[in-house]
mmCIF file of C-alpha atoms in Angstrom:
data_model
loop_
_atom_site.group_PDB
_atom_site.id
_atom_site.type_symbol
_atom_site.label_atom_id
_atom_site.label_comp_id
_atom_site.label_asym_id
_atom_site.label_seq_id
_atom_site.Cartn_x
_atom_site.Cartn_y
_atom_site.Cartn_z
ATOM 1 C CA MET A 1 104.047 117.180 121.242
ATOM 2 C CA SER A 2 104.440 115.538 117.883
ATOM 3 C CA ASN A 3 107.381 116.805 115.879
ATOM 4 C CA PRO A 4 107.339 117.810 112.215
ATOM 5 C CA ALA A 5 108.481 115.034 109.916
ATOM 6 C CA GLY A 6 112.236 114.732 109.871
ATOM 7 C CA PRO A 7 115.109 112.255 109.769
ATOM 8 C CA SER A 8 115.652 112.363 113.548
ATOM 9 C CA GLN A 9 112.325 110.690 114.260
ATOM 10 C CA SER A 10 112.267 107.045 115.241
ATOM 11 C CA ILE A 11 108.494 106.517 115.615
ATOM 12 C CA ARG A 12 105.409 107.175 113.556
ATOM 13 C CA VAL A 13 102.295 106.961 115.724
ATOM 14 C CA ILE A 14 99.185 106.077 113.726
ATOM 15 C CA CYS A 15 95.825 106.665 115.361
ATOM 16 C CA VAL A 16 92.714 105.602 113.436
ATOM 17 C CA THR A 17 89.726 107.826 114.222
ATOM 18 C CA TYR A 18 86.016 107.694 113.492
ATOM 19 C CA ASN A 19 83.782 110.329 115.095
ATOM 20 C CA PRO A 20 86.017 110.601 118.177
ATOM 21 C CA GLY A 21 85.072 112.501 121.306
ATOM 22 C CA PRO A 22 87.265 114.123 123.969
ATOM 23 C CA GLU A 23 89.239 110.905 124.339
ATOM 24 C CA LEU A 24 91.268 111.810 121.245
ATOM 25 C CA ASP A 25 92.709 114.888 122.942
ATOM 26 C CA ASP A 26 93.483 112.769 126.024
ATOM 27 C CA PHE A 27 95.283 110.299 123.757
ATOM 28 C CA ALA A 28 97.464 112.980 122.169
ATOM 29 C CA ALA A 29 98.184 114.789 125.443
ATOM 30 C CA SER A 30 99.204 111.621 127.291
ATOM 31 C CA LEU A 31 101.280 110.404 124.331
ATOM 32 C CA ALA A 32 103.605 113.373 124.876
ATOM 33 C CA THR A 33 104.472 111.913 128.310
ATOM 34 C CA ALA A 34 104.970 108.369 127.008
ATOM 35 C CA THR A 35 108.316 108.909 125.283
ATOM 36 C CA THR A 36 111.282 111.233 125.304
ATOM 37 C CA LYS A 37 112.038 110.413 121.688
ATOM 38 C CA PRO A 38 110.861 112.471 118.708
ATOM 39 C CA PHE A 39 107.768 111.092 117.056
ATOM 40 C CA GLU A 40 105.304 111.873 114.318
ATOM 41 C CA LEU A 41 101.596 111.639 115.128
ATOM 42 C CA VAL A 42 99.307 110.835 112.195
ATOM 43 C CA LEU A 43 95.530 110.789 112.664
ATOM 44 C CA VAL A 44 93.916 108.686 109.938
ATOM 45 C CA ASP A 45 90.260 109.641 109.890
ATOM 46 C CA ASN A 46 87.614 107.278 108.564
ATOM 47 C CA GLY A 47 84.832 109.773 107.940
ATOM 48 C CA THR A 48 84.352 111.889 111.049
ATOM 49 C CA ARG A 49 81.516 114.359 110.515
ATOM 50 C CA ASP A 50 83.114 117.279 112.371
ATOM 51 C CA GLN A 51 86.546 118.886 112.699
ATOM 52 C CA THR A 52 87.628 117.148 115.908
ATOM 53 C CA PRO A 53 90.659 115.442 114.286
ATOM 54 C CA GLU A 54 91.880 118.761 112.855
ATOM 55 C CA THR A 55 91.366 120.550 116.172
ATOM 56 C CA VAL A 56 93.358 117.929 118.083
ATOM 57 C CA ALA A 57 96.045 117.846 115.393
ATOM 58 C CA ALA A 58 96.490 121.613 115.580
ATOM 59 C CA ALA A 59 96.818 121.482 119.369
ATOM 60 C CA HIS A 60 99.381 118.688 119.401
ATOM 61 C CA GLY A 61 101.422 119.155 116.239
ATOM 62 C CA ALA A 62 99.913 116.175 114.427
ATOM 63 C CA ARG A 63 98.658 115.795 110.886
ATOM 64 C CA VAL A 64 95.368 114.415 109.605
ATOM 65 C CA LEU A 65 94.807 112.045 106.706
ATOM 66 C CA ARG A 66 91.141 111.964 105.672
ATOM 67 C CA THR A 67 90.165 108.735 103.914
ATOM 68 C CA GLY A 68 86.764 110.116 102.872
ATOM 69 C CA GLU A 69 84.862 107.063 104.100
ATOM 70 C CA ASN A 70 84.978 104.350 106.722
ATOM 71 C CA LEU A 71 87.580 101.952 105.327
ATOM 72 C CA GLY A 72 87.905 99.893 108.487
ATOM 73 C CA TYR A 73 90.743 99.743 110.989
ATOM 74 C CA GLY A 74 93.417 97.792 109.152
ATOM 75 C CA ARG A 75 93.090 99.572 105.807
ATOM 76 C CA ALA A 76 93.239 102.954 107.544
ATOM 77 C CA ALA A 77 96.311 101.923 109.545
ATOM 78 C CA ASN A 78 98.009 100.805 106.335
ATOM 79 C CA ILE A 79 97.331 104.236 104.833
ATOM 80 C CA GLY A 80 98.891 105.851 107.895
ATOM 81 C CA ALA A 81 102.011 103.715 107.487
ATOM 82 C CA ARG A 82 102.565 104.594 103.825
ATOM 83 C CA GLY A 83 105.815 106.382 103.119
ATOM 84 C CA ALA A 84 107.131 105.982 106.661
ATOM 85 C CA ASP A 85 110.895 105.934 106.992
ATOM 86 C CA GLN A 86 110.948 105.557 110.767
ATOM 87 C CA PRO A 87 112.037 102.150 112.058
ATOM 88 C CA TRP A 88 108.987 101.949 114.340
ATOM 89 C CA LEU A 89 105.252 102.218 113.742
ATOM 90 C CA LEU A 90 102.832 102.521 116.624
ATOM 91 C CA VAL A 91 99.192 101.752 115.806
ATOM 92 C CA ALA A 92 96.651 102.652 118.460
ATOM 93 C CA ASN A 93 93.004 103.347 119.153
ATOM 94 C CA PRO A 94 92.066 106.920 120.087
ATOM 95 C CA ASP A 95 90.645 105.780 123.442
ATOM 96 C CA ILE A 96 94.077 104.952 124.896
ATOM 97 C CA VAL A 97 95.589 106.963 127.748
ATOM 98 C CA TRP A 98 99.347 106.531 128.028
ATOM 99 C CA SER A 99 101.244 106.115 131.285
ATOM 100 C CA PRO A 100 104.407 108.231 131.495
ATOM 101 C CA GLY A 101 107.350 106.458 129.866
ATOM 102 C CA SER A 102 105.219 103.591 128.540
ATOM 103 C CA LEU A 103 106.253 103.970 124.901
ATOM 104 C CA ASP A 104 109.917 104.284 125.887
ATOM 105 C CA ARG A 105 109.611 100.991 127.757
ATOM 106 C CA LEU A 106 108.194 99.300 124.657
ATOM 107 C CA LEU A 107 111.087 100.618 122.597
ATOM 108 C CA GLU A 108 113.599 99.373 125.175
ATOM 109 C CA ALA A 109 112.065 95.904 125.028
ATOM 110 C CA ALA A 110 112.165 96.017 121.228
ATOM 111 C CA ALA A 111 115.883 96.798 121.319
ATOM 112 C CA GLU A 112 116.402 93.811 123.632
ATOM 113 C CA HIS A 113 114.483 91.488 121.288
ATOM 114 C CA PRO A 114 115.556 92.086 117.677
ATOM 115 C CA ARG A 115 113.194 89.402 116.302
ATOM 116 C CA ALA A 116 110.160 90.907 117.984
ATOM 117 C CA GLY A 117 108.032 92.158 115.096
ATOM 118 C CA ALA A 118 105.208 93.382 117.311
ATOM 119 C CA LEU A 119 105.145 94.450 120.944
ATOM 120 C CA ALA A 120 102.243 95.435 123.155
ATOM 121 C CA PRO A 121 101.836 96.916 126.636
ATOM 122 C CA VAL A 122 99.469 95.730 129.305
ATOM 123 C CA LEU A 123 95.996 97.155 128.665
ATOM 124 C CA LEU A 124 94.325 98.332 131.845
ATOM 125 C CA ASN A 125 90.587 98.803 132.072
ATOM 126 C CA PRO A 126 89.437 102.084 133.661
ATOM 127 C CA ASP A 127 88.924 100.251 136.986
ATOM 128 C CA GLY A 128 92.551 99.092 136.963
ATOM 129 C CA THR A 129 91.875 95.467 136.054
ATOM 130 C CA VAL A 130 93.869 93.879 133.252
ATOM 131 C CA TYR A 131 92.349 93.245 129.840
ATOM 132 C CA PRO A 132 93.734 89.996 128.328
ATOM 133 C CA SER A 133 95.512 91.488 125.325
ATOM 134 C CA ALA A 134 98.144 88.829 124.616
ATOM 135 C CA ARG A 135 96.571 85.610 123.412
ATOM 136 C CA GLU A 136 97.238 82.368 121.648
ATOM 137 C CA LEU A 137 96.050 81.822 118.097
ATOM 138 C CA PRO A 138 92.628 80.176 118.380
ATOM 139 C CA SER A 139 92.497 76.463 117.690
ATOM 140 C CA LEU A 140 89.228 74.958 116.541
ATOM 141 C CA THR A 141 88.274 73.644 119.990
ATOM 142 C CA GLN A 142 89.325 76.845 121.746
ATOM 143 C CA GLY A 143 87.603 79.022 119.168
ATOM 144 C CA VAL A 144 84.311 77.122 119.357
ATOM 145 C CA GLY A 145 84.393 76.794 123.151
ATOM 146 C CA HIS A 146 85.196 80.486 123.596
ATOM 147 C CA ALA A 147 82.559 81.572 121.085
ATOM 148 C CA LEU A 148 79.789 79.473 122.632
ATOM 149 C CA PHE A 149 80.497 79.775 126.353
ATOM 150 C CA ALA A 150 82.410 83.036 126.974
ATOM 151 C CA ARG A 151 79.269 85.023 127.807
ATOM 152 C CA LEU A 152 77.502 82.384 129.925
ATOM 153 C CA TRP A 153 80.598 80.833 131.539
ATOM 154 C CA PRO A 154 83.389 83.466 131.457
ATOM 155 C CA HIS A 155 85.991 81.255 133.177
ATOM 156 C CA ASN A 156 85.478 78.208 130.991
ATOM 157 C CA PRO A 157 88.707 76.344 130.112
ATOM 158 C CA TRP A 158 88.557 77.207 126.399
ATOM 159 C CA THR A 159 88.305 80.945 127.042
ATOM 160 C CA ARG A 160 91.077 80.829 129.651
ATOM 161 C CA ALA A 161 93.402 78.953 127.295
ATOM 162 C CA TYR A 162 92.593 81.273 124.402
ATOM 163 C CA GLN A 163 93.029 84.484 126.350
ATOM 164 C CA GLN A 164 95.965 83.359 128.504
ATOM 165 C CA ARG A 165 94.318 85.480 131.172
ATOM 166 C CA GLN A 166 96.578 88.031 132.813
ATOM 167 C CA GLU A 167 95.297 88.442 136.336
ATOM 168 C CA SER A 168 98.034 90.902 137.245
ATOM 169 C CA ALA A 169 99.754 93.798 135.541
ATOM 170 C CA ASP A 170 103.004 92.507 137.074
ATOM 171 C CA ALA A 171 103.224 89.499 134.759
ATOM 172 C CA THR A 172 106.518 88.829 133.011
ATOM 173 C CA GLU A 173 107.384 89.428 129.389
ATOM 174 C CA ARG A 174 106.395 86.567 127.119
ATOM 175 C CA THR A 175 105.628 85.745 123.536
ATOM 176 C CA ALA A 176 102.069 85.348 122.311
ATOM 177 C CA GLY A 177 100.262 84.161 119.220
ATOM 178 C CA TRP A 178 98.863 87.652 118.697
ATOM 179 C CA LEU A 179 98.566 90.990 120.457
ATOM 180 C CA SER A 180 95.677 93.417 120.658
ATOM 181 C CA GLY A 181 95.688 96.039 117.924
ATOM 182 C CA ALA A 182 94.353 98.612 120.403
ATOM 183 C CA CYS A 183 97.983 99.559 121.090
ATOM 184 C CA LEU A 184 100.683 97.881 119.046
ATOM 185 C CA LEU A 185 104.318 98.784 118.428
ATOM 186 C CA LEU A 186 105.473 97.361 115.092
ATOM 187 C CA ARG A 187 108.931 97.001 113.683
ATOM 188 C CA ARG A 188 108.445 98.612 110.274
ATOM 189 C CA GLU A 189 110.704 96.060 108.585
ATOM 190 C CA ALA A 190 108.512 93.209 109.845
ATOM 191 C CA PHE A 191 105.236 95.014 109.124
ATOM 192 C CA GLU A 192 106.240 95.716 105.539
ATOM 193 C CA GLN A 193 107.629 92.203 105.025
ATOM 194 C CA VAL A 194 104.217 90.642 105.735
ATOM 195 C CA GLY A 195 102.314 93.304 103.781
ATOM 196 C CA GLY A 196 100.774 95.185 106.694
ATOM 197 C CA PHE A 197 97.246 94.531 107.900
ATOM 198 C CA ASN A 198 95.029 92.384 105.711
ATOM 199 C CA PRO A 199 92.476 94.838 104.234
ATOM 200 C CA ALA A 200 89.908 92.040 103.943
ATOM 201 C CA TYR A 201 89.143 92.529 107.655
ATOM 202 C CA PHE A 202 86.968 95.599 108.115
ATOM 203 C CA MET A 203 87.248 95.541 111.892
ATOM 204 C CA PHE A 204 88.321 92.898 114.428
ATOM 205 C CA PHE A 205 90.665 89.951 113.823
ATOM 206 C CA GLU A 206 93.025 92.059 111.716
ATOM 207 C CA ASP A 207 95.390 91.890 114.709
ATOM 208 C CA VAL A 208 94.963 88.113 115.048
ATOM 209 C CA ASP A 209 95.724 87.685 111.358
ATOM 210 C CA LEU A 210 98.758 89.992 111.578
ATOM 211 C CA GLY A 211 100.162 88.123 114.586
ATOM 212 C CA GLU A 212 99.812 84.814 112.766
ATOM 213 C CA ARG A 213 101.551 86.115 109.636
ATOM 214 C CA LEU A 214 104.385 87.667 111.645
ATOM 215 C CA GLY A 215 104.963 84.316 113.333
ATOM 216 C CA ALA A 216 104.963 82.516 109.980
ATOM 217 C CA ALA A 217 107.607 84.979 108.756
ATOM 218 C CA ASP A 218 109.907 84.112 111.695
ATOM 219 C CA TRP A 219 109.110 87.190 113.802
ATOM 220 C CA TYR A 220 107.426 86.965 117.170
ATOM 221 C CA ASN A 221 104.871 88.908 119.178
ATOM 222 C CA LEU A 222 106.077 90.122 122.573
ATOM 223 C CA TYR A 223 103.885 91.126 125.506
ATOM 224 C CA VAL A 224 105.579 93.789 127.671
ATOM 225 C CA PRO A 225 103.577 94.307 130.893
ATOM 226 C CA SER A 226 106.097 96.777 132.315
ATOM 227 C CA ALA A 227 104.637 99.219 129.764
ATOM 228 C CA ARG A 228 101.125 100.241 130.763
ATOM 229 C CA VAL A 229 98.284 102.073 129.077
ATOM 230 C CA THR A 230 94.629 102.477 129.993
ATOM 231 C CA HIS A 231 91.997 101.467 127.452
ATOM 232 C CA VAL A 232 89.073 103.746 128.196
ATOM 233 C CA GLY A 233 86.685 101.849 125.912
ATOM 234 C CA GLY A 234 85.364 102.664 122.457
ATOM 235 C CA THR A 235 82.634 105.259 122.204
ATOM 236 C CA THR A 236 81.832 103.979 118.716
ATOM 237 C CA TRP A 237 81.080 100.530 120.111
ATOM 238 C CA ARG A 238 78.750 101.933 122.755
ATOM 239 C CA GLN A 239 76.878 104.062 120.222
ATOM 240 C CA ARG A 240 76.547 101.370 117.545
ATOM 241 C CA PRO A 241 76.614 97.977 119.312
ATOM 242 C CA ALA A 242 74.649 96.091 116.640
ATOM 243 C CA ARG A 243 77.000 97.174 113.850
ATOM 244 C CA MET A 244 80.071 96.312 115.896
ATOM 245 C CA ILE A 245 78.711 92.912 116.917
ATOM 246 C CA SER A 246 77.941 92.076 113.286
ATOM 247 C CA ALA A 247 81.420 93.192 112.179
ATOM 248 C CA HIS A 248 83.045 91.074 114.883
ATOM 249 C CA HIS A 249 81.204 87.930 113.835
ATOM 250 C CA ALA A 250 81.893 88.510 110.131
ATOM 251 C CA SER A 251 85.619 88.831 110.837
ATOM 252 C CA ALA A 252 85.613 85.778 113.096
ATOM 253 C CA GLU A 253 84.038 83.699 110.346
ATOM 254 C CA ARG A 254 86.518 85.017 107.777
ATOM 255 C CA TYR A 255 89.520 84.243 109.970
ATOM 256 C CA LEU A 256 88.445 80.767 111.091
ATOM 257 C CA SER A 257 87.310 79.800 107.587
ATOM 258 C CA HIS A 258 90.732 80.840 106.290
ATOM 259 C CA ARG A 259 92.463 78.679 108.895
ATOM 260 C CA TYR A 260 90.418 75.673 107.797
ATOM 261 C CA ASP A 261 90.303 76.288 104.058
ATOM 262 C CA ARG A 262 91.275 72.871 102.674
ATOM 263 C CA TRP A 263 88.580 71.184 100.612
ATOM 264 C CA PHE A 264 87.998 68.326 103.059
ATOM 265 C CA GLU A 265 87.473 70.784 105.924
ATOM 266 C CA TRP A 266 84.192 72.041 104.493
ATOM 267 C CA PRO A 267 82.205 70.510 107.408
ATOM 268 C CA VAL A 268 84.305 72.581 109.797
ATOM 269 C CA ARG A 269 83.607 75.753 107.837
ATOM 270 C CA LEU A 270 79.899 74.942 107.796
ATOM 271 C CA ALA A 271 79.870 74.341 111.550
ATOM 272 C CA ILE A 272 81.701 77.616 112.127
ATOM 273 C CA ARG A 273 79.210 79.496 109.970
ATOM 274 C CA ILE A 274 76.213 77.982 111.742
ATOM 275 C CA GLY A 275 77.642 78.415 115.242
ATOM 276 C CA LEU A 276 78.639 82.027 114.706
ATOM 277 C CA GLY A 277 75.258 82.741 113.113
ATOM 278 C CA VAL A 278 73.464 81.454 116.202
ATOM 279 C CA ARG A 279 75.699 83.475 118.508
ATOM 280 C CA LEU A 280 75.221 86.589 116.380
ATOM 281 C CA ARG A 281 71.438 86.377 116.665
ATOM 282 C CA ILE A 282 71.680 85.914 120.442
ATOM 283 C CA GLU A 283 73.997 88.891 120.904
ATOM 284 C CA LEU A 284 72.003 91.172 118.606
ATOM 285 C CA ARG A 285 68.846 90.331 120.555
ATOM 286 C CA ALA A 286 70.613 91.121 123.834
ATOM 287 C CA ALA A 287 71.914 94.438 122.466
ATOM 288 C CA ARG A 288 68.454 95.813 121.664
#
């Protein structure tokens, strides 16, 4: 159970919610088995229409911060991190189920790697397969190849290079260009140094952008597969696929355009805009 705020805590767990279902209670209940250390659980709610966050908070000793509207993932996580004095911040989706001791293992790895600004566990799909959550920063060729062929040719070389596919949960620890924001342990010092998540990203790519900025600030992103969590899968995505697909493409264009923002790279930005626009129309048609 989450503990009341106090100086003995070492972790603030920030869970961003938006119309969650029963998975939020599963998140909070399993979190209590993930660490033996005192922690504070903060549910940052982006406009849930019922009292589910308050009900779960009351059952698990958490507190709720209501934003009043859907601010997006990164902005809400930044709100949850405000005023923290714990050395560690843990940002996670509400559809995560923790394995016993998984958060303690992340903290042990963090102690072993003092320049690790962000650490992430292996993300298991409900069927036990591994979701590729530790990836390289997308180059232009990888980004275009992945964007155009990932659906039709899942094992294409650009997607494999971009995802650094983890075929086994028994992979070794390694650094990555960025780590999935679905479950991310952050050294507060590093997070604050780079200014937290970029609020310009409503949803998606805020974790890519954060990983890039941490690397530029001489921190690194560490994948820790000995820590395991299960990613059940977002109910919000399933209920609103068109909105999520559109948000993903908007963030992809923002990120890639930022990476190629010099004046003479305008043809690249134009190609990115056109290519992502075509893919967006295809995916929206398929989602109907």
